[in-house]
Amino acid sequence: DVATPIAIDGYLYILGFGGNTWCLDIRSGEVKWEFRLPGTNGMFYSSPTLAGDKLYMISENGVFFVCGVSPEGIEILNQTNIDDHFVATPVLLNKRIYLRGEKGLYCIGKGL
């Protein structure tokens, strides 16, 4: 029931159940930053997905975030609400984002 952390370039990105996110230095264990995702009112069961410097996360009640991340900080680039229940991890493929909810499969991308 715990979202899988992401380890890359010596840093660990963690998404907690309640929407808290952290970046830790893997070698020292130092917390580089901590941030609470706003307006979720739900738990995060799906694991975050990282592509480049973008972190994709969706709460069980359909609050979907695209954030820019680095060891220096996190910035919300987009926050969208989808009327569904989500526990599956976002999948990125061919410049599309796929989200599997209880009611349907959603595809997000330009030029659909």
Coordinates of N, CA and C in Angstrom, one line a residue:
D1 N 0.8 -1.2 0.0 CA 0.0 0.0 0.0 C 0.8 1.3 0.0
V2 N 2.2 1.1 -0.1 CA 3.0 2.3 -0.1 C 3.5 2.6 -1.5
A3 N 3.5 3.9 -1.9 CA 4.0 4.3 -3.2 C 5.5 4.1 -3.2
T4 N 6.0 3.6 -4.3 CA 7.4 3.3 -4.5 C 8.2 4.6 -4.7
P5 N 9.3 4.8 -3.9 CA 10.1 6.0 -4.1 C 10.9 5.9 -5.4
I6 N 11.4 7.0 -5.9 CA 12.2 7.1 -7.1 C 13.6 7.5 -6.7
A7 N 14.6 6.7 -7.1 CA 16.0 7.0 -6.9 C 16.7 7.3 -8.2
I8 N 17.3 8.5 -8.2 CA 18.0 8.9 -9.5 C 19.1 9.9 -9.1
D9 N 20.2 9.8 -9.7 CA 21.3 10.7 -9.6 C 21.7 11.0 -8.1
G10 N 21.6 10.0 -7.3 CA 22.0 10.2 -5.9 C 20.9 10.8 -5.0
Y11 N 19.7 10.9 -5.5 CA 18.6 11.5 -4.7 C 17.4 10.6 -4.7
L12 N 16.6 10.7 -3.7 CA 15.4 9.8 -3.5 C 14.2 10.8 -3.4
Y13 N 13.2 10.5 -4.3 CA 12.0 11.3 -4.2 C 10.9 10.4 -3.7
I14 N 10.3 10.9 -2.6 CA 9.3 10.0 -1.9 C 7.9 10.7 -1.9
L15 N 6.9 10.0 -2.1 CA 5.5 10.5 -2.0 C 4.8 9.7 -0.9
G16 N 4.4 10.5 0.1 CA 3.7 9.8 1.2 C 2.2 9.7 1.0
F17 N 1.5 8.9 1.8 CA 0.1 8.7 1.7 C -0.7 10.0 1.6
G18 N -0.4 10.9 2.5 CA -1.2 12.1 2.6 C -0.8 13.3 1.7
G19 N 0.1 13.0 0.7 CA 0.5 14.1 -0.2 C 1.7 14.8 0.1
N20 N 2.4 14.4 1.2 CA 3.7 15.0 1.5 C 4.7 14.4 0.6
T21 N 5.6 15.2 0.1 CA 6.7 14.8 -0.8 C 8.0 15.2 -0.2
W22 N 9.1 14.4 -0.5 CA 10.4 14.7 0.1 C 11.4 14.4 -1.0
C23 N 12.5 15.1 -0.9 CA 13.8 14.7 -1.6 C 14.9 14.5 -0.6
L24 N 15.5 13.4 -0.7 CA 16.6 13.0 0.3 C 17.9 12.8 -0.5
D25 N 19.0 13.2 0.0 CA 20.3 12.8 -0.5 C 20.5 11.3 0.0
I26 N 20.7 10.4 -1.0 CA 20.8 9.0 -0.7 C 22.0 8.7 0.2
R27 N 23.2 9.3 -0.1 CA 24.4 9.0 0.7 C 24.3 9.6 2.1
S28 N 23.9 10.8 2.3 CA 23.9 11.4 3.6 C 22.6 11.2 4.4
G29 N 21.5 11.0 3.7 CA 20.2 10.9 4.3 C 19.6 12.3 4.6
E30 N 20.3 13.3 4.2 CA 19.8 14.7 4.4 C 18.5 14.9 3.6
V31 N 17.6 15.5 4.3 CA 16.3 15.9 3.6 C 16.6 17.3 2.9
K32 N 16.6 17.2 1.6 CA 16.8 18.4 0.8 C 15.6 19.4 0.8
W33 N 14.4 18.8 0.7 CA 13.2 19.6 0.9 C 12.0 18.7 1.2
E34 N 11.0 19.3 1.7 CA 9.7 18.6 2.0 C 8.6 19.6 1.5
F35 N 7.6 19.0 0.9 CA 6.5 19.8 0.4 C 5.2 19.0 0.5
R36 N 4.1 19.7 0.8 CA 2.8 19.1 0.9 C 2.0 19.5 -0.3
L37 N 1.5 18.5 -1.1 CA 0.7 18.8 -2.3 C -0.7 19.3 -1.8
P38 N -1.1 20.4 -2.4 CA -2.4 21.1 -1.9 C -3.6 20.4 -2.4
G39 N -4.7 20.6 -1.7 CA -6.0 20.2 -2.2 C -6.3 18.8 -2.6
T40 N -5.6 17.9 -1.9 CA -5.9 16.5 -2.3 C -7.0 15.8 -1.6
N41 N -7.2 16.1 -0.3 CA -8.2 15.5 0.5 C -8.4 14.0 0.3
G42 N -7.3 13.3 0.0 CA -7.3 11.9 -0.2 C -5.9 11.3 -0.1
M43 N -5.8 10.0 -0.2 CA -4.5 9.4 -0.1 C -3.9 9.1 -1.4
F44 N -2.6 8.9 -1.4 CA -1.8 8.5 -2.6 C -1.4 7.0 -2.5
Y45 N -2.0 6.2 -3.3 CA -1.7 4.8 -3.3 C -0.8 4.5 -4.5
S46 N -1.0 5.2 -5.6 CA -0.2 5.0 -6.8 C 1.2 5.6 -6.6
S47 N 2.2 5.0 -7.3 CA 3.6 5.5 -7.2 C 3.7 6.7 -8.1
P48 N 4.6 7.6 -7.8 CA 4.9 8.7 -8.7 C 5.7 8.2 -9.9
T49 N 5.6 8.9 -11.0 CA 6.4 8.6 -12.2 C 7.3 9.8 -12.5
L50 N 8.5 9.5 -12.8 CA 9.5 10.6 -13.2 C 9.9 10.5 -14.6
A51 N 9.9 11.6 -15.3 CA 10.4 11.7 -16.7 C 11.1 13.0 -16.8
G52 N 12.5 12.9 -17.0 CA 13.3 14.1 -17.0 C 13.2 14.7 -15.6
D53 N 12.8 16.0 -15.6 CA 12.7 16.7 -14.3 C 11.2 16.9 -14.0
K54 N 10.3 16.1 -14.5 CA 8.9 16.2 -14.3 C 8.4 14.9 -13.4
L55 N 7.7 15.2 -12.4 CA 7.2 14.2 -11.5 C 5.6 14.2 -11.6
Y56 N 5.1 13.0 -12.0 CA 3.6 12.8 -12.2 C 3.0 12.0 -11.0
M57 N 2.0 12.6 -10.4 CA 1.4 11.9 -9.2 C -0.1 12.1 -9.3
I58 N -0.9 11.0 -8.9 CA -2.3 11.1 -8.8 C -2.8 10.6 -7.5
S59 N -3.7 11.3 -6.8 CA -4.3 10.8 -5.6 C -5.5 9.9 -5.9
E60 N -5.9 9.1 -4.8 CA -7.0 8.2 -5.0 C -8.2 8.9 -5.5
N61 N -8.4 10.1 -5.1 CA -9.7 10.8 -5.5 C -9.5 11.7 -6.7
G62 N -8.5 11.4 -7.5 CA -8.3 12.0 -8.8 C -7.7 13.4 -9.0
V63 N -6.9 13.8 -8.0 CA -6.2 15.0 -8.1 C -4.8 14.7 -8.7
F64 N -4.6 15.1 -9.9 CA -3.4 14.8 -10.7 C -2.5 16.0 -10.8
F65 N -1.2 15.7 -10.4 CA -0.2 16.7 -10.4 C 0.9 16.4 -11.4
V66 N 1.4 17.5 -12.1 CA 2.6 17.5 -12.8 C 3.5 18.5 -12.1
C67 N 4.7 18.1 -11.6 CA 5.6 19.0 -10.9 C 7.0 18.9 -11.5
G68 N 7.6 20.1 -11.5 CA 9.0 20.1 -11.8 C 9.8 19.8 -10.5
V69 N 10.7 18.9 -10.6 CA 11.5 18.6 -9.4 C 13.0 18.6 -9.7
S70 N 13.7 18.9 -8.6 CA 15.2 18.8 -8.6 C 15.6 18.7 -7.1
P71 N 16.8 18.5 -6.9 CA 17.3 18.5 -5.5 C 17.1 19.8 -4.8
E72 N 16.9 20.9 -5.6 CA 16.7 22.2 -5.0 C 15.3 22.5 -4.6
G73 N 14.3 21.8 -5.2 CA 12.9 22.1 -4.9 C 11.9 21.4 -5.8
I74 N 10.7 21.8 -5.6 CA 9.5 21.2 -6.3 C 8.6 22.4 -6.7
E75 N 8.0 22.4 -7.9 CA 7.1 23.4 -8.3 C 5.9 22.7 -9.1
I76 N 4.7 23.1 -8.6 CA 3.5 22.5 -9.3 C 3.4 23.2 -10.7
L77 N 3.4 22.4 -11.7 CA 3.3 23.0 -13.1 C 1.8 22.9 -13.5
N78 N 1.1 21.8 -13.1 CA -0.3 21.6 -13.4 C -0.9 20.8 -12.4
Q79 N -2.2 21.2 -12.0 CA -3.0 20.4 -11.1 C -4.4 20.3 -11.7
T80 N -4.9 19.0 -11.9 CA -6.1 18.7 -12.6 C -6.9 17.8 -11.7
N81 N -8.2 17.9 -11.7 CA -9.1 17.0 -11.0 C -9.8 16.1 -12.0
I82 N -9.8 14.8 -11.8 CA -10.5 13.9 -12.7 C -11.5 13.1 -11.8
D83 N -12.7 13.0 -12.2 CA -13.8 12.4 -11.4 C -13.7 10.9 -11.5
D84 N -12.8 10.3 -10.8 CA -12.6 8.9 -10.7 C -11.8 8.5 -9.5
H85 N -11.6 7.2 -9.3 CA -10.8 6.7 -8.2 C -9.6 6.0 -8.8
F86 N -8.4 6.4 -8.2 CA -7.1 5.9 -8.8 C -6.2 5.3 -7.8
V87 N -5.7 4.1 -8.1 CA -4.7 3.5 -7.3 C -3.5 3.0 -8.2
A88 N -3.7 3.1 -9.6 CA -2.6 2.7 -10.5 C -1.7 3.8 -10.8
T89 N -0.4 3.5 -11.0 CA 0.7 4.4 -11.3 C 0.5 5.0 -12.7
P90 N 0.7 6.4 -12.8 CA 0.7 7.0 -14.2 C 1.7 6.3 -15.1
V91 N 1.3 6.1 -16.3 CA 2.3 5.6 -17.3 C 2.5 6.6 -18.4
L92 N 3.7 6.8 -18.8 CA 4.1 7.7 -19.9 C 4.6 6.9 -21.1
L93 N 4.0 7.2 -22.2 CA 4.3 6.5 -23.4 C 4.0 7.3 -24.7
N94 N 5.0 7.5 -25.6 CA 4.7 8.2 -26.8 C 4.1 9.6 -26.6
K95 N 4.7 10.4 -25.7 CA 4.3 11.7 -25.4 C 2.8 11.8 -24.9
R96 N 2.4 10.7 -24.3 CA 1.0 10.6 -23.7 C 1.1 10.2 -22.2
I97 N 0.2 10.6 -21.4 CA 0.0 10.2 -20.1 C -1.2 9.3 -20.0
Y98 N -1.0 8.1 -19.4 CA -2.2 7.2 -19.3 C -2.4 7.0 -17.8
L99 N -3.7 7.2 -17.4 CA -4.2 7.0 -16.1 C -5.3 6.0 -16.0
R100 N -5.2 5.0 -15.2 CA -6.2 4.0 -15.1 C -7.0 4.2 -13.8
G101 N -8.3 4.5 -14.0 CA -9.1 4.8 -12.9 C -10.1 3.6 -12.7
E102 N -11.0 3.7 -11.7 CA -12.0 2.7 -11.5 C -13.1 2.7 -12.6
K103 N -13.4 3.9 -13.2 CA -14.4 4.1 -14.2 C -13.8 4.0 -15.6
G104 N -12.5 4.3 -15.8 CA -12.0 4.3 -17.2 C -10.5 4.5 -17.3
L105 N -10.1 4.4 -18.5 CA -8.7 4.6 -18.8 C -8.6 6.0 -19.5
Y106 N -7.7 6.9 -19.0 CA -7.6 8.2 -19.5 C -6.3 8.4 -20.2
C107 N -6.3 9.1 -21.4 CA -5.1 9.4 -22.1 C -5.0 10.9 -22.3
I108 N -3.9 11.5 -21.8 CA -3.7 12.9 -21.9 C -2.5 13.2 -22.8
G109 N -2.7 14.1 -23.7 CA -1.6 14.5 -24.6 C -2.1 15.4 -25.7
K110 N -1.2 16.1 -26.3 CA -1.5 17.0 -27.4 C -1.8 16.3 -28.7
G111 N -2.7 16.8 -29.5 CA -3.0 16.3 -30.8 C -3.6 14.9 -30.8
L112 N -4.5 14.7 -29.8 CA -5.2 13.4 -29.8 C -6.3 13.3 -30.8

